[in-house]
């Protein structure tokens, strides 16, 4: 199954476009807020050197996106597809963050809806999400999307130590029936 992991996706609120090396400074301006990372598995990602590791992993993944506000064309965060498993028909979505001015409301749902619709259009069976065990804000967001908690396990993010994560799952059938 062919699954291109870096399309450009857009709706009336957000545009997801392939992350590129020249995006570092504008994305770091969003990421430099310590409160963005306080519940994440690595709460020091606001530090430039730590964020550089995150950003390098994003570029290497081949599935990372810059999230932009469609109205202002300003970067507001990042997310990515990773760990595509062709045999199982699955992919993970994660490494996601939004600037604090985009918390709540429509922004996260718009991003995840674009990614889920795209993944299931390609016939994938399920999408999984890694969410830090202490990241209650993201856990609530997963529950609002209809994702089911299926596992708790340590995850080593690119260039970072292992941290306990919750694994959430949304199946194609559940997503398509919920959004029909």
Short mmCIF file of C-alpha atoms in Angstrom, two decimals:
data_model
loop_
_atom_site.label_atom_id
_atom_site.label_comp_id
_atom_site.label_asym_id
_atom_site.label_seq_id
_atom_site.Cartn_x
_atom_site.Cartn_y
_atom_site.Cartn_z
CA UNK A 1 0.00 0.00 0.00
CA UNK A 2 1.35 3.38 -0.98
CA UNK A 3 0.90 5.96 1.79
CA UNK A 4 2.49 9.35 1.07
CA UNK A 5 3.19 10.78 4.53
CA UNK A 6 3.65 14.47 3.73
CA UNK A 7 0.80 15.82 1.65
CA UNK A 8 -0.40 19.38 2.03
CA UNK A 9 -3.77 19.31 3.79
CA UNK A 10 -6.06 22.23 4.48
CA UNK A 11 -9.48 23.19 5.72
CA UNK A 12 -10.98 26.55 6.67
CA UNK A 13 -8.77 26.88 9.77
CA UNK A 14 -5.43 25.14 9.33
CA UNK A 15 -2.97 24.12 6.66
CA UNK A 16 -0.58 21.24 7.19
CA UNK A 17 2.37 21.38 4.86
CA UNK A 18 5.61 19.39 4.80
CA UNK A 19 8.05 20.68 7.41
CA UNK A 20 11.29 21.97 5.91
CA UNK A 21 14.66 22.95 7.37
CA UNK A 22 14.09 26.71 6.81
CA UNK A 23 11.01 26.49 9.08
CA UNK A 24 13.16 26.11 12.21
CA UNK A 25 13.19 29.70 13.44
CA UNK A 26 9.50 30.40 12.91
CA UNK A 27 8.48 27.11 14.50
CA UNK A 28 10.88 27.59 17.39
CA UNK A 29 9.24 30.96 18.08
CA UNK A 30 6.04 28.99 18.83
CA UNK A 31 7.87 26.23 20.72
CA UNK A 32 9.97 28.51 22.95
CA UNK A 33 7.12 28.87 25.47
CA UNK A 34 7.82 26.58 28.47
CA UNK A 35 4.09 26.19 29.15
CA UNK A 36 3.60 24.49 25.78
CA UNK A 37 5.73 21.59 27.01
CA UNK A 38 4.93 21.42 30.73
CA UNK A 39 2.81 18.25 30.38
CA UNK A 40 4.81 16.63 27.56
CA UNK A 41 7.15 13.69 28.18
CA UNK A 42 10.09 16.07 27.65
CA UNK A 43 9.16 19.35 29.34
CA UNK A 44 12.45 21.00 28.32
CA UNK A 45 11.67 21.12 24.58
CA UNK A 46 11.28 24.88 24.87
CA UNK A 47 15.07 25.08 25.19
CA UNK A 48 16.67 25.73 21.81
CA UNK A 49 19.16 22.80 21.94
CA UNK A 50 16.45 20.34 22.99
CA UNK A 51 14.09 21.68 20.34
CA UNK A 52 16.83 21.25 17.72
CA UNK A 53 16.83 17.50 18.50
CA UNK A 54 13.02 17.42 18.18
CA UNK A 55 13.20 19.33 14.89
CA UNK A 56 15.95 17.09 13.47
CA UNK A 57 13.81 14.04 14.27
CA UNK A 58 10.86 15.70 12.57
CA UNK A 59 12.82 16.24 9.36
CA UNK A 60 14.27 12.71 9.47
CA UNK A 61 10.82 11.17 9.97
CA UNK A 62 9.65 12.02 6.47
CA UNK A 63 6.18 12.63 7.85
CA UNK A 64 6.34 15.95 9.71
CA UNK A 65 4.12 18.95 9.11
CA UNK A 66 4.23 22.62 9.88
CA UNK A 67 0.76 23.67 11.06
CA UNK A 68 -0.24 27.10 9.81
CA UNK A 69 -3.26 29.30 10.46
CA UNK A 70 -5.01 29.57 7.07
CA UNK A 71 -6.12 33.17 7.69
CA UNK A 72 -2.78 34.60 8.89
CA UNK A 73 -0.37 32.12 7.22
CA UNK A 74 1.49 32.07 10.55
CA UNK A 75 2.96 28.86 12.00
CA UNK A 76 1.03 27.65 15.03
CA UNK A 77 2.61 24.24 15.69
CA UNK A 78 3.72 20.92 14.29
CA UNK A 79 2.63 17.28 14.07
CA UNK A 80 3.68 14.19 12.16
CA UNK A 81 2.88 10.76 10.82
CA UNK A 82 5.41 8.12 11.89
CA UNK A 83 5.88 4.37 12.28
CA UNK A 84 3.80 3.46 9.22
CA UNK A 85 3.18 -0.30 9.22
CA UNK A 86 2.07 -1.37 5.77
CA UNK A 87 1.33 -4.98 6.76
CA UNK A 88 -0.93 -3.95 9.66
CA UNK A 89 -2.39 -0.94 7.84
CA UNK A 90 -1.51 1.41 10.69
CA UNK A 91 0.33 4.64 11.34
CA UNK A 92 1.00 6.81 14.37
CA UNK A 93 0.24 10.51 14.70
CA UNK A 94 2.15 12.43 17.29
CA UNK A 95 4.97 14.74 18.30
CA UNK A 96 2.18 17.31 18.10
CA UNK A 97 2.09 20.73 19.69
CA UNK A 98 0.21 23.97 19.24
CA UNK A 99 1.03 27.42 20.55
CA UNK A 100 -0.91 28.35 23.67
CA UNK A 101 -3.04 30.86 21.79
CA UNK A 102 -4.47 27.86 19.86
CA UNK A 103 -5.30 25.63 22.82
CA UNK A 104 -8.91 24.62 23.12
CA UNK A 105 -11.47 25.37 20.48
CA UNK A 106 -11.21 24.08 16.96
CA UNK A 107 -7.47 23.95 16.27
CA UNK A 108 -6.41 20.52 17.53
CA UNK A 109 -9.59 18.88 16.25
CA UNK A 110 -9.05 20.47 12.82
CA UNK A 111 -5.48 19.13 12.63
CA UNK A 112 -6.38 15.62 13.78
CA UNK A 113 -9.45 15.50 11.51
CA UNK A 114 -7.34 16.35 8.46
CA UNK A 115 -4.79 13.67 9.35
CA UNK A 116 -7.35 10.99 10.20
CA UNK A 117 -9.46 11.63 7.11
CA UNK A 118 -6.33 11.44 4.98
CA UNK A 119 -5.08 8.21 6.60
CA UNK A 120 -8.42 6.46 6.28
CA UNK A 121 -8.87 7.64 2.69
CA UNK A 122 -5.76 5.57 1.93
CA UNK A 123 -7.41 2.53 3.47
CA UNK A 124 -5.47 2.33 6.69
CA UNK A 125 -7.22 0.23 9.33
CA UNK A 126 -6.21 2.17 12.43
CA UNK A 127 -4.30 5.19 13.66
CA UNK A 128 -2.47 5.19 16.97
CA UNK A 129 -1.30 8.10 19.12
CA UNK A 130 1.41 8.24 21.80
CA UNK A 131 0.40 10.63 24.59
CA UNK A 132 2.57 11.29 27.61
CA UNK A 133 1.15 9.73 30.76
CA UNK A 134 1.22 13.13 32.50
CA UNK A 135 -0.24 15.04 29.54
CA UNK A 136 -3.82 15.31 30.70
CA UNK A 137 -4.63 18.05 28.18
CA UNK A 138 -3.77 15.77 25.23
CA UNK A 139 -5.48 12.79 26.84
CA UNK A 140 -8.75 14.77 27.01
CA UNK A 141 -8.28 15.80 23.38
CA UNK A 142 -7.91 12.13 22.38
CA UNK A 143 -11.07 11.21 24.27
CA UNK A 144 -12.99 14.03 22.55
CA UNK A 145 -11.92 12.58 19.19
CA UNK A 146 -13.29 9.18 20.20
CA UNK A 147 -9.88 7.51 20.58
CA UNK A 148 -9.68 4.51 22.90
CA UNK A 149 -6.88 3.98 25.39
CA UNK A 150 -5.40 0.58 24.48
CA UNK A 151 -2.02 0.39 26.20
CA UNK A 152 0.45 2.04 28.55
CA UNK A 153 4.12 1.66 27.71
CA UNK A 154 7.46 3.46 27.69
CA UNK A 155 8.26 5.28 24.46
CA UNK A 156 11.64 6.72 23.49
CA UNK A 157 11.08 9.80 21.36
CA UNK A 158 13.80 10.70 18.86
CA UNK A 159 16.97 11.54 20.77
CA UNK A 160 15.19 11.58 24.13
CA UNK A 161 14.99 9.13 27.04
CA UNK A 162 12.05 6.77 27.43
CA UNK A 163 8.94 8.16 29.08
CA UNK A 164 5.70 6.48 30.06
CA UNK A 165 3.02 6.99 27.38
CA UNK A 166 -0.59 6.08 26.87
CA UNK A 167 -1.35 4.56 23.48
CA UNK A 168 -4.68 5.58 21.95
CA UNK A 169 -6.34 4.02 18.91
CA UNK A 170 -8.95 5.16 16.41
CA UNK A 171 -10.14 2.56 13.91
CA UNK A 172 -11.27 3.36 10.40
CA UNK A 173 -14.78 1.97 10.94
CA UNK A 174 -15.27 3.96 14.15
CA UNK A 175 -13.95 7.18 12.62
CA UNK A 176 -15.99 6.93 9.44
CA UNK A 177 -19.20 6.17 11.33
CA UNK A 178 -18.57 9.00 13.82
CA UNK A 179 -17.92 11.53 11.06
CA UNK A 180 -20.66 10.40 8.65
#
